[in-house]
GROMACS .gro file of C-alpha atoms in nm:
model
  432
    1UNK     CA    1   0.011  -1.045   5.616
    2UNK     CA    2   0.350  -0.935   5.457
    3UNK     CA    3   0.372  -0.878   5.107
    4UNK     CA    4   0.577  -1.209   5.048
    5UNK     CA    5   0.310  -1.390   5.221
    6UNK     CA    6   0.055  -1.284   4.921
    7UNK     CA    7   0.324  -1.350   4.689
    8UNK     CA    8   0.356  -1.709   4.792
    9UNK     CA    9  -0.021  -1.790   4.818
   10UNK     CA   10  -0.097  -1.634   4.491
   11UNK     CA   11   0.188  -1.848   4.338
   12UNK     CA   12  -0.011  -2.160   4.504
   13UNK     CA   13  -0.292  -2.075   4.360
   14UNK     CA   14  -0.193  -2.094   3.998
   15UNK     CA   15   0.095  -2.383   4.041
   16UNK     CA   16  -0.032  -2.568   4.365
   17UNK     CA   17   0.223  -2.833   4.487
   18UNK     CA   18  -0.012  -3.128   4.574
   19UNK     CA   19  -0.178  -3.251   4.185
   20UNK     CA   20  -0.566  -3.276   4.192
   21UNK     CA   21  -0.833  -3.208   4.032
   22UNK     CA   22  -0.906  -2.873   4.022
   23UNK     CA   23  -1.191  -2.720   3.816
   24UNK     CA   24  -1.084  -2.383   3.902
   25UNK     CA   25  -0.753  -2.437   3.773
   26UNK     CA   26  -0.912  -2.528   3.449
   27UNK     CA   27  -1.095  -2.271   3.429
   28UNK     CA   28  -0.768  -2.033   3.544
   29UNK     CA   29  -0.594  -2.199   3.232
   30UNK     CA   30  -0.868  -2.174   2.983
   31UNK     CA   31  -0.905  -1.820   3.070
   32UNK     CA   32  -0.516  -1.788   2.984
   33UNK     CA   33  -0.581  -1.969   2.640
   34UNK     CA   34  -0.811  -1.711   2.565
   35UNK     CA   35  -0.687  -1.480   2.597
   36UNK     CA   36  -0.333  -1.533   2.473
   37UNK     CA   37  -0.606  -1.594   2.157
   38UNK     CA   38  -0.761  -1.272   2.128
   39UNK     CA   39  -0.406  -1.064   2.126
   40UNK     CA   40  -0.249  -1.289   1.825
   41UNK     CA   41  -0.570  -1.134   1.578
   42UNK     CA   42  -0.502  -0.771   1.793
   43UNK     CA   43  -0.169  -0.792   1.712
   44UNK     CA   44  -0.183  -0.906   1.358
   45UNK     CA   45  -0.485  -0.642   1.277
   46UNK     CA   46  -0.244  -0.378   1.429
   47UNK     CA   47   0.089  -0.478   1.236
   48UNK     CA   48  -0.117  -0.488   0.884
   49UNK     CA   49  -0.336  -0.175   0.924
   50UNK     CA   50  -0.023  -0.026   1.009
   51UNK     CA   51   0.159  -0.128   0.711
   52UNK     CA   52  -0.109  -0.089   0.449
   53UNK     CA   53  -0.178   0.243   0.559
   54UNK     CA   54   0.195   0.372   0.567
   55UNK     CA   55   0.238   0.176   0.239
   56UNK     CA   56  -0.060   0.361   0.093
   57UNK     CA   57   0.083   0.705   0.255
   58UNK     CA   58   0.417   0.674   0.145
   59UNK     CA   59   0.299   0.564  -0.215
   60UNK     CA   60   0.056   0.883  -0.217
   61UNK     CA   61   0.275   1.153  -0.123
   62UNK     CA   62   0.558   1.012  -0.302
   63UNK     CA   63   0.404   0.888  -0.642
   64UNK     CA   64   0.102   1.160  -0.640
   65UNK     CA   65   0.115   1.475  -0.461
   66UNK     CA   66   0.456   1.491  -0.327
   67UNK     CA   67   0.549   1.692  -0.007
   68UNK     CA   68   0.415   1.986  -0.158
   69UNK     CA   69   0.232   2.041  -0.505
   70UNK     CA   70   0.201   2.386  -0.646
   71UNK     CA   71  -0.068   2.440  -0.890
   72UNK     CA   72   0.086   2.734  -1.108
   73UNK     CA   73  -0.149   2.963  -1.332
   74UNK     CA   74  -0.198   2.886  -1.706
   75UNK     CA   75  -0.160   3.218  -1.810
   76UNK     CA   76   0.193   3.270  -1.673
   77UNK     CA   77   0.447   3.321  -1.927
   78UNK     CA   78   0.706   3.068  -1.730
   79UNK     CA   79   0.471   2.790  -1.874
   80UNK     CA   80   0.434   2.846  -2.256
   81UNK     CA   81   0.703   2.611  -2.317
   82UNK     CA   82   0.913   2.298  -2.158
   83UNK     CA   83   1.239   2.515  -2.096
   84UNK     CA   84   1.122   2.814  -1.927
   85UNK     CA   85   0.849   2.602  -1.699
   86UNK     CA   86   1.136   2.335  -1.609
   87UNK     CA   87   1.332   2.681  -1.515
   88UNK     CA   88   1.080   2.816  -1.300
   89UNK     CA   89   1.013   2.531  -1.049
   90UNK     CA   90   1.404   2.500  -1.067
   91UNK     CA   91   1.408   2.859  -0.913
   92UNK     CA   92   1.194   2.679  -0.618
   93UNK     CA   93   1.511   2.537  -0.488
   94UNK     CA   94   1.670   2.857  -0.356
   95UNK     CA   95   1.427   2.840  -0.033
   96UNK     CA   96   1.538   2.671   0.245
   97UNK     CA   97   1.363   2.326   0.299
   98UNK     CA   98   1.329   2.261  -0.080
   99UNK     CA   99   1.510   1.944  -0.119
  100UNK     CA  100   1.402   1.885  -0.491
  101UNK     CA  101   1.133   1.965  -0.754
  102UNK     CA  102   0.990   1.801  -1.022
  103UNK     CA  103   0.750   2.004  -1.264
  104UNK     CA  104   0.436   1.816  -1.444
  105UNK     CA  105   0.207   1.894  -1.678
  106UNK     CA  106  -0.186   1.722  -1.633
  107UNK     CA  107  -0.395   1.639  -1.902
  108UNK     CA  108  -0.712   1.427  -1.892
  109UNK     CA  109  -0.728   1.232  -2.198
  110UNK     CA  110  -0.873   0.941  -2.417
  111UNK     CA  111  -0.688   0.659  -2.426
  112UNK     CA  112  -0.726   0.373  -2.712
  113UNK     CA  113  -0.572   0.029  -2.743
  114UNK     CA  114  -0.666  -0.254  -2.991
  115UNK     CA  115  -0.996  -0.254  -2.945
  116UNK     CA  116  -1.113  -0.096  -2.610
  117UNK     CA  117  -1.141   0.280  -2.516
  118UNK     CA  118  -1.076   0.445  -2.138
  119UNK     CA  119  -0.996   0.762  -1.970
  120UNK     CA  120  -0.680   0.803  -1.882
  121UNK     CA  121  -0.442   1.066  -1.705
  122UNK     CA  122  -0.182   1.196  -1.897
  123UNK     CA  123   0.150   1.300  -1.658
  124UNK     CA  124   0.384   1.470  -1.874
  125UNK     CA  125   0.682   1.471  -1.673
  126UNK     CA  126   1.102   1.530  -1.695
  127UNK     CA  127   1.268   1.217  -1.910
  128UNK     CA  128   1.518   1.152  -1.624
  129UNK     CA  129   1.199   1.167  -1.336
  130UNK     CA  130   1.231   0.732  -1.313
  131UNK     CA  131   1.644   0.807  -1.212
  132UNK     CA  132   1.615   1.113  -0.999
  133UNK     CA  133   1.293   1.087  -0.835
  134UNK     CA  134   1.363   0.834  -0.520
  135UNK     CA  135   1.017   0.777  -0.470
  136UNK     CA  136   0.980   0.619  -0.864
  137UNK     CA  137   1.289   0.449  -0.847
  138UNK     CA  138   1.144   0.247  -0.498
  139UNK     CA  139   0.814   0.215  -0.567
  140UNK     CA  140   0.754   0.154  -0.898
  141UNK     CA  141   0.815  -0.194  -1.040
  142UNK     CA  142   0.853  -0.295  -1.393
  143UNK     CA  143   0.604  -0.554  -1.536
  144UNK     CA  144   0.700  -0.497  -1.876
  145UNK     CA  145   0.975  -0.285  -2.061
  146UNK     CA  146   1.254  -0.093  -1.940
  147UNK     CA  147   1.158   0.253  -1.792
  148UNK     CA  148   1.510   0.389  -1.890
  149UNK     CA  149   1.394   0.392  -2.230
  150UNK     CA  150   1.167   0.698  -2.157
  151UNK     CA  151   1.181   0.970  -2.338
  152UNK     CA  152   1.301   0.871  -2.679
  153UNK     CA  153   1.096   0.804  -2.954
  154UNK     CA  154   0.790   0.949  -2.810
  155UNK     CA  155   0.773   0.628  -2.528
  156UNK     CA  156   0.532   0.635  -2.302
  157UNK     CA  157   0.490   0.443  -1.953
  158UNK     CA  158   0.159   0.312  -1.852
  159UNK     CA  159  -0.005   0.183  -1.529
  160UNK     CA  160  -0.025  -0.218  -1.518
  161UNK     CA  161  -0.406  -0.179  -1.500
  162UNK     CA  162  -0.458   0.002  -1.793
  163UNK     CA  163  -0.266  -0.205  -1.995
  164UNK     CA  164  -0.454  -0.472  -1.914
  165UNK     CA  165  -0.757  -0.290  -1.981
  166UNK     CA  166  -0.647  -0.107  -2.334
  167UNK     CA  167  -0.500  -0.512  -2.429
  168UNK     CA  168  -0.119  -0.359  -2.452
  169UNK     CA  169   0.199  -0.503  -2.391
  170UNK     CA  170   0.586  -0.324  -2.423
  171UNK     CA  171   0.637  -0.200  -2.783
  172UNK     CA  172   0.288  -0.169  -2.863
  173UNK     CA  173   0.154   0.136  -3.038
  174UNK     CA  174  -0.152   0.312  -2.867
  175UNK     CA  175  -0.322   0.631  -2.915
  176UNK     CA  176  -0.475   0.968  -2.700
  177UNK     CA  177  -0.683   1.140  -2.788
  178UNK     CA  178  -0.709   1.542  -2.615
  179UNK     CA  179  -0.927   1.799  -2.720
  180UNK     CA  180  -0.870   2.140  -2.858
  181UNK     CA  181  -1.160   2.464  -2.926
  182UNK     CA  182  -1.129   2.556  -3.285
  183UNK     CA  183  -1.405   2.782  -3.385
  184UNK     CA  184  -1.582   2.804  -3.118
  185UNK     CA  185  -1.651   2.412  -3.184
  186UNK     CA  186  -1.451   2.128  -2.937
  187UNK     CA  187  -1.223   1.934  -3.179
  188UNK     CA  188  -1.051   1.596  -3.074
  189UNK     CA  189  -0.658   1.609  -3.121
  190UNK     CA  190  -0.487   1.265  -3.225
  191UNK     CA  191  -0.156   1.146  -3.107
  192UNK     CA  192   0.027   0.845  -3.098
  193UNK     CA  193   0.273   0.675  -2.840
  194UNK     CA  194   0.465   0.384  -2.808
  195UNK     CA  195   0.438   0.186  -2.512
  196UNK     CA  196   0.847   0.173  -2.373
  197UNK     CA  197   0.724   0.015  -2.029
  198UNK     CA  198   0.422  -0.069  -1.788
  199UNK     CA  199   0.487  -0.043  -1.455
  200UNK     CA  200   0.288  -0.115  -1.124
  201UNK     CA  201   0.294   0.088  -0.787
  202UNK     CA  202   0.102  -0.206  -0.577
  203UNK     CA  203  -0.193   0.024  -0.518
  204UNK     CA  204  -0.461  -0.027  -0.836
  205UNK     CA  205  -0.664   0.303  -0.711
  206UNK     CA  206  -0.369   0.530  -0.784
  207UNK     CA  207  -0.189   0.416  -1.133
  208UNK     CA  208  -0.456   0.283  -1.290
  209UNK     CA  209  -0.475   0.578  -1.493
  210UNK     CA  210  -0.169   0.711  -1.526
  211UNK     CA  211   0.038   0.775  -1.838
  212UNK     CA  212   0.367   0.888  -1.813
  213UNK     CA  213   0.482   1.100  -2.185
  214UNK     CA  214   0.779   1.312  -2.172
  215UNK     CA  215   0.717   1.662  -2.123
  216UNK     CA  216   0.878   1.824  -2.456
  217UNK     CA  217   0.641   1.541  -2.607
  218UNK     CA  218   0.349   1.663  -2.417
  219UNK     CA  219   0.443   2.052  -2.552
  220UNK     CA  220   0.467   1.932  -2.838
  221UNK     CA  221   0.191   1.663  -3.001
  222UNK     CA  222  -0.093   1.773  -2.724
  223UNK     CA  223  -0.323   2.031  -2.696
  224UNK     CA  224  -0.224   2.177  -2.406
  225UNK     CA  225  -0.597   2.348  -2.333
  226UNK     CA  226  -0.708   2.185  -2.059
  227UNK     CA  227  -0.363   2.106  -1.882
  228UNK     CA  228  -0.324   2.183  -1.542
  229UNK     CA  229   0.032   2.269  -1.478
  230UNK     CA  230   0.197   2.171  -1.156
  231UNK     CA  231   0.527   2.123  -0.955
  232UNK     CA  232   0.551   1.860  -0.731
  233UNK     CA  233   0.818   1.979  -0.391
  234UNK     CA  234   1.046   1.747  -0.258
  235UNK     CA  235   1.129   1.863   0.123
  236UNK     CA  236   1.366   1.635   0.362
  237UNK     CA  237   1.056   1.508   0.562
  238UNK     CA  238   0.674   1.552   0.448
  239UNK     CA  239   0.541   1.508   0.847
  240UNK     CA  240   0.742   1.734   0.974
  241UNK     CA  241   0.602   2.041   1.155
  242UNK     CA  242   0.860   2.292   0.918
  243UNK     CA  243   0.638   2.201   0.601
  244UNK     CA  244   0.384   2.434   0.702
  245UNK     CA  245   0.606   2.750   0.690
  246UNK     CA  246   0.791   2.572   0.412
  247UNK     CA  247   0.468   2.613   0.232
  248UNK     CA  248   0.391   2.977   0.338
  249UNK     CA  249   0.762   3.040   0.169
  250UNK     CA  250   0.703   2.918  -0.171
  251UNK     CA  251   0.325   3.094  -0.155
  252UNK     CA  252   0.488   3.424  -0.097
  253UNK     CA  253   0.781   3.328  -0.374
  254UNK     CA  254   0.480   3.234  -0.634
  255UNK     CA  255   0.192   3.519  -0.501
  256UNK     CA  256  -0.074   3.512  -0.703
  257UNK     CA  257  -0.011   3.334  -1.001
  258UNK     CA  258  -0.010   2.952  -0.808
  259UNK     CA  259  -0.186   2.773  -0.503
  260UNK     CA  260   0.030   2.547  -0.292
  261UNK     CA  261  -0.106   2.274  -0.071
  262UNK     CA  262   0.042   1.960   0.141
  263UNK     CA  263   0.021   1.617   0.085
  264UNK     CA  264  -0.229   1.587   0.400
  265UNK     CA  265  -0.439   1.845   0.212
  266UNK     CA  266  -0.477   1.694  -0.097
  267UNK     CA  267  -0.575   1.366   0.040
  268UNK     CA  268  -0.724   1.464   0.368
  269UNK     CA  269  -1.053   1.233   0.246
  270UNK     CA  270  -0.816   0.935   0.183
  271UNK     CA  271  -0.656   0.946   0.514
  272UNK     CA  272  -0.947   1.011   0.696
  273UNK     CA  273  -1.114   0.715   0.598
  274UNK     CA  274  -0.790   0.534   0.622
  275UNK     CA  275  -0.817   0.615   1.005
  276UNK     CA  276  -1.142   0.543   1.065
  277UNK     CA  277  -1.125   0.198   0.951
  278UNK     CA  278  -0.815   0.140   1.153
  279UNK     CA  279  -0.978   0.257   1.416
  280UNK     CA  280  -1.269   0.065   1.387
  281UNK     CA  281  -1.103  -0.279   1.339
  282UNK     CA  282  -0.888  -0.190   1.634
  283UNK     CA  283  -1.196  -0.129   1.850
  284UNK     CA  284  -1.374  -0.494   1.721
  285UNK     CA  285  -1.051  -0.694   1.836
  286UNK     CA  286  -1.007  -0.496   2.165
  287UNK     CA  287  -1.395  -0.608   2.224
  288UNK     CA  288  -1.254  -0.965   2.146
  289UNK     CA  289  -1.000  -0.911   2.420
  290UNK     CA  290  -1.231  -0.793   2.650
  291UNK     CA  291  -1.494  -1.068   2.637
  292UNK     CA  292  -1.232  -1.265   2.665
  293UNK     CA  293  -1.049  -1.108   3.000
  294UNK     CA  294  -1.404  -1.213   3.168
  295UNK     CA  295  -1.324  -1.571   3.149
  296UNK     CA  296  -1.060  -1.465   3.438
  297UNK     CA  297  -1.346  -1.349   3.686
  298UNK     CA  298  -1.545  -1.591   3.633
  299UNK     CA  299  -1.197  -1.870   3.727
  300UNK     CA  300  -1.142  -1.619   4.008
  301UNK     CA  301  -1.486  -1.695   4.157
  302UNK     CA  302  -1.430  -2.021   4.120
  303UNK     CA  303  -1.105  -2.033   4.270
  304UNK     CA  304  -1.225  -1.857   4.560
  305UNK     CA  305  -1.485  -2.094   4.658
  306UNK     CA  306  -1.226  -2.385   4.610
  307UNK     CA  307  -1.008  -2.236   4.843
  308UNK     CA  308  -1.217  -2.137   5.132
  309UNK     CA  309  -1.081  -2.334   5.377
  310UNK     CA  310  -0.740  -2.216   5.291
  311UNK     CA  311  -0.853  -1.918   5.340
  312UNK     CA  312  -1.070  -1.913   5.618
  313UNK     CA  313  -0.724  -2.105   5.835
  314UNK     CA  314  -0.463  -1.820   5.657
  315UNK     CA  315  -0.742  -1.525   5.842
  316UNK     CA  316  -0.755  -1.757   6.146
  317UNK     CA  317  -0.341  -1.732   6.193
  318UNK     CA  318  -0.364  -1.360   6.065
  319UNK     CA  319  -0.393  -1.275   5.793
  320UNK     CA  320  -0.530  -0.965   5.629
  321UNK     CA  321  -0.810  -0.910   5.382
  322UNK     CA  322  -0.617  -0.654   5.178
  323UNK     CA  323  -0.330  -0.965   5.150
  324UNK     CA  324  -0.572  -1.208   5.048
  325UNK     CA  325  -0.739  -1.014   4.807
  326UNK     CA  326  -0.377  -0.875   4.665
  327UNK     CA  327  -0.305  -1.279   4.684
  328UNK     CA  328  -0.622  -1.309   4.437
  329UNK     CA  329  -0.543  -0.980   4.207
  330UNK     CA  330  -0.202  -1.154   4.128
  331UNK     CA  331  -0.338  -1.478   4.036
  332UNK     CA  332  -0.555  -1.293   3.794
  333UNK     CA  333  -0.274  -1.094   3.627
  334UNK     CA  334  -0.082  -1.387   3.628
  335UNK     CA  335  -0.337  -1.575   3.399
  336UNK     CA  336  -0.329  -1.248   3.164
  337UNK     CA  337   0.054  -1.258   3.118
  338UNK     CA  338   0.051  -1.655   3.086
  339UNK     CA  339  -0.160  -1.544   2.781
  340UNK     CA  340   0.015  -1.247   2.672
  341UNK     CA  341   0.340  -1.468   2.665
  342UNK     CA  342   0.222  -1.745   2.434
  343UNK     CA  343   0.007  -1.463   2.198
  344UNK     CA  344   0.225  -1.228   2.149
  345UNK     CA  345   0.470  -1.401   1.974
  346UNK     CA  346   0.241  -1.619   1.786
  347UNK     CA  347   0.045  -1.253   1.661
  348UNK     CA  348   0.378  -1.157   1.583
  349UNK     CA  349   0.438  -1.497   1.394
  350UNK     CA  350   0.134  -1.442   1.206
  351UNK     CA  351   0.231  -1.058   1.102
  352UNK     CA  352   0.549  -1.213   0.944
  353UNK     CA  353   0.431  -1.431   0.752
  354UNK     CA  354   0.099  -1.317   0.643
  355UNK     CA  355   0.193  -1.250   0.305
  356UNK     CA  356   0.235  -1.642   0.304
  357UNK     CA  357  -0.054  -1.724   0.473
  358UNK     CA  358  -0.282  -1.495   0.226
  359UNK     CA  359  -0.160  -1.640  -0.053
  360UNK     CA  360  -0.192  -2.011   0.090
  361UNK     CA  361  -0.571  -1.921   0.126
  362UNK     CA  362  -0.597  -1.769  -0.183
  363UNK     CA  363  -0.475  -2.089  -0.307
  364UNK     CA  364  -0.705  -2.330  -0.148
  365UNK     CA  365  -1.022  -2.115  -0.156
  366UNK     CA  366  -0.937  -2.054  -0.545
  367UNK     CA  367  -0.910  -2.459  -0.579
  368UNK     CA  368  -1.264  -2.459  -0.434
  369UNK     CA  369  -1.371  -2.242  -0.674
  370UNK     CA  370  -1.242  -2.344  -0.981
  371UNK     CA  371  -1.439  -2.733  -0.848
  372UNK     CA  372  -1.736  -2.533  -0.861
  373UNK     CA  373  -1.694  -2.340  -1.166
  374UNK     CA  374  -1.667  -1.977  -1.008
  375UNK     CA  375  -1.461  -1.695  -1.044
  376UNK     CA  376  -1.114  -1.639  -0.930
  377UNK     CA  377  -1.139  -1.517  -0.526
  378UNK     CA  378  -0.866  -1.266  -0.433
  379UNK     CA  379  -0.852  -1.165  -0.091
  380UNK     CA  380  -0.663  -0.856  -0.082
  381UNK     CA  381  -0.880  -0.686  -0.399
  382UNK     CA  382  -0.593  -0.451  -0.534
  383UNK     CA  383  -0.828  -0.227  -0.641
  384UNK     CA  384  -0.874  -0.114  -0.300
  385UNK     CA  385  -0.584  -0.272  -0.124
  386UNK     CA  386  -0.199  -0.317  -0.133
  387UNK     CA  387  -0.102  -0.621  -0.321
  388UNK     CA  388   0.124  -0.723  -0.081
  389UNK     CA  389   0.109  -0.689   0.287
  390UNK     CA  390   0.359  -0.455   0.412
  391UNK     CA  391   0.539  -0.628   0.746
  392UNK     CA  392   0.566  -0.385   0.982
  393UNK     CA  393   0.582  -0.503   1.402
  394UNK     CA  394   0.441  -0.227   1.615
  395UNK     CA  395   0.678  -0.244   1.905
  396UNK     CA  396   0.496   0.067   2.072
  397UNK     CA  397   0.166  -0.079   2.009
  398UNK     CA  398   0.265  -0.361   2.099
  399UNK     CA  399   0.373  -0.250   2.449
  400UNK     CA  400   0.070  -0.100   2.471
  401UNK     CA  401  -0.124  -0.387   2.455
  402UNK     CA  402   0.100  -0.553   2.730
  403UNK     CA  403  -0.003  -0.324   2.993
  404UNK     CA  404  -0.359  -0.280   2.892
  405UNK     CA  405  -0.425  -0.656   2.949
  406UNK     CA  406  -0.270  -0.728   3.240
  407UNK     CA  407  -0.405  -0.391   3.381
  408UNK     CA  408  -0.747  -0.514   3.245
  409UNK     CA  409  -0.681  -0.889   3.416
  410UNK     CA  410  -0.639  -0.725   3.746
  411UNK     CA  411  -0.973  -0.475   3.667
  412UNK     CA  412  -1.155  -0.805   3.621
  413UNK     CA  413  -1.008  -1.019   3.933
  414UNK     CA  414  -1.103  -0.706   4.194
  415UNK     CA  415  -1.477  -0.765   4.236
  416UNK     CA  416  -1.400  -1.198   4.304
  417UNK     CA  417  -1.102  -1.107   4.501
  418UNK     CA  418  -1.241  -0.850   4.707
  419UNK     CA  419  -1.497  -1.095   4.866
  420UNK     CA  420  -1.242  -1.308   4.950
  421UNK     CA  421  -1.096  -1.089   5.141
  422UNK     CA  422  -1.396  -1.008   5.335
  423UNK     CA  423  -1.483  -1.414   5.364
  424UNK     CA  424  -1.562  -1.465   5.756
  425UNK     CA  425  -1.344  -1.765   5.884
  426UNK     CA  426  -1.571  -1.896   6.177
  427UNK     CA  427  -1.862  -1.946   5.891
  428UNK     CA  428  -1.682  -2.111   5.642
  429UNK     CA  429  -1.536  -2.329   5.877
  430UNK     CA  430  -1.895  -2.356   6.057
  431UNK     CA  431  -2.064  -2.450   5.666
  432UNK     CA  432  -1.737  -2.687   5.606
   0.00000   0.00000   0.00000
């Protein structure tokens, strides 16, 4: 039996030319339905775990740690004031790989609105850092205020959260409240601030306590104490494998008096547990695929035992049992890319628009709830979340998925297809 020969017969399998009833085709088509189902949740599970946690990563290393963050000694003289510590991290650039630096002075504080009290993280940073830093200018967005206004007048910018939590809006008037050791006794140190704008980064869990204060401001209202005194390092590309010798350079430039570290470092709890849960909601839908890819040998079997007598005359004129079982492999894989060619683009359908279709259930489940007096219902929680879905298709994954279906179709279709090719012609034509 020539290769064409299974060709052909597998095609008449799946598209017969004489209509009937067929409850093997059914089954054959149903098994396509489901699984051209069970990729469009893979698909869309991939494309937003992908984008939340590159949206998270590119919002940590570029609005937290940086590339690089040195944490410089308290007791070197380069820090004692603004000029000298802005100097000193400016000195950074000379190594090779150093793109930009931005130095920052730490302070964990008490902050104080109208009539509520919360900690709060002071970041005393460069008046210019909203214009020069890339990373602020993209990521941040402005609720309230204008964050060009920084720096004069002792303005501060505040995280969207903790306005909402201290009851403050643009122009308001707030106060911090830092500690200094006077006597051997811990005395709290009063300052005021002016709020010039509140910004949001889309990620609750990181700006919910910031404070942004210019640095001279910080140098000069705060007690500087308890500040931890860093320098946040720029380099052209934070994965690549140069930032590890990048990082040995500016250790050897600083010795003893700072400790650099990498983004990955930092955060290496974050973006573990990022990657577990990816991994673990990949492995759920690819158990969805799989039930699903069973439906196939189960409309194999059934396909076989329709067409026995087919198959007992093709054996009869000669033909092989390695060309009807290859006949019966291609009728399975041809059922997993009937579904892979409706799901895929529906999946990718979904991924597109499933910023829209969030907020559509928000909608509806929130009308629900406000008929039976309960809460507001948000979906994507942005204390833990992104509040909005970053689109991103997967093309590799994607691919991926392609040839592990089809591969699995044909895994599934072997055992049913097998026996057919060792069916005996004389008894199934005796039994028929």
């Amino acid at each position: 039996m020539t290769f064409s020969s299974s060709v052909f017969f597998a095609r008449s399998l799946v598209f017969p030319k004489a209509e009937k009833k067929s409850s093997a085709r059914r089954s054959l088509f149903g098994a396509m339905l489901c699984i051209g189902l069970s990729v469009v949740p893979l698909i869309a599970v991939i494309s937003i775990t992908n984008g939340m946690v590159d949206g998270m990563t590119e919002r940590i290393i570029g609005l937290s740690s940086n590339h690089l963050q040195a944490y410089v000694a308290k007791n070197v003289e380069a820090v004692k004031n603004p000029e000298a510590f802005c100097d000193y991290a400016e000195n950074l650039k000379k190594i090779d790989g150093v793109k930009n630096v931005y130095p920052e002075v730490d302070i964990a504080a008490l902050g104080a609105g109208k009539s509520v009290r919360t900690g709060i993280e002071l970041r005393a940073v460069k008046k210019d850092i909203f214009k020069t830093n890339p990373a602020y200018a993209k990521l941040f967005s402005v609720v309230e205020g204008d964050v060009f206004l920084f720096g004069e007048d002792k303005q501060a910018i505040i995280g969207k959260k903790m306005a909402e939590d201290l009851n403050l809006h643009a122009g308001d008037t707030f106060r911090v409240i830092t500690t200094r050791s006077a006597d051997s006794q811990i005395v709290p140190k009063l300052s005021s601030f002016k709020v010039g704008a509140i910004v949001s980064s889309g990620y609750q869990e990181l700006d919910q306590f910031w404070c942004f204060i210019p640095l001279e401001a910080a140098y000069k209202n705060l007690s500087m104490e308890n500040a931890a005194y860093n320098i946040m390092i720029e380099t052209p590309d934070p994965f690549s494998p140069q930032l590890v010798g990048i990082q040995h350079e500016i250790k050897n430039y600083f010795g003893r008096y700072a400790n650099v570290y990498r983004w990955d470092q930092i955060h290496s709890a974050e973006f573990e547990n990022f990657s577990s849960t990816k991994v673990m909601l990949v492995f759920v839908m690819m158990l969805i695929v799989l039930v699903a890819s069973v439906n196939i040998s189960s409309a194999i079997v059934m396909l076989v035992m329709e067409r026995q007598k087919e198959i007992a005359i093709l054996k009869s004129i000669g033909a092989t049992p390695s060309g009807i079982t290859l006949s019966f492999l291609m009728a399975g894989a041809a059922c997993g890319c009937g579904g892979l060619i409706f799901g895929i683009p529906l999946g990718i359908l979904f991924t597109v628009f499933s910023n829209q279709l969030v907020m559509g259930m928000e909608k509806l489940l929130n009308l629900g709830s406000k008929m039976l007096h309960k809460g507001e219902i948000k979906l994507l929680d942005p204390a833990y979340y992104l509040t909005e879905i970053p689109v991103e298709i997967p093309w590799g994954a994607i691919a991926l998925i392609v040839f592990g279906v089809i591969i699995l179709s044909v895994l599934v279709s072997y055992i049913p297809a097998k026996k057919a090719g060792k069916e005996k012609p004389l008894d199934i034509l005796r039994k028929n």
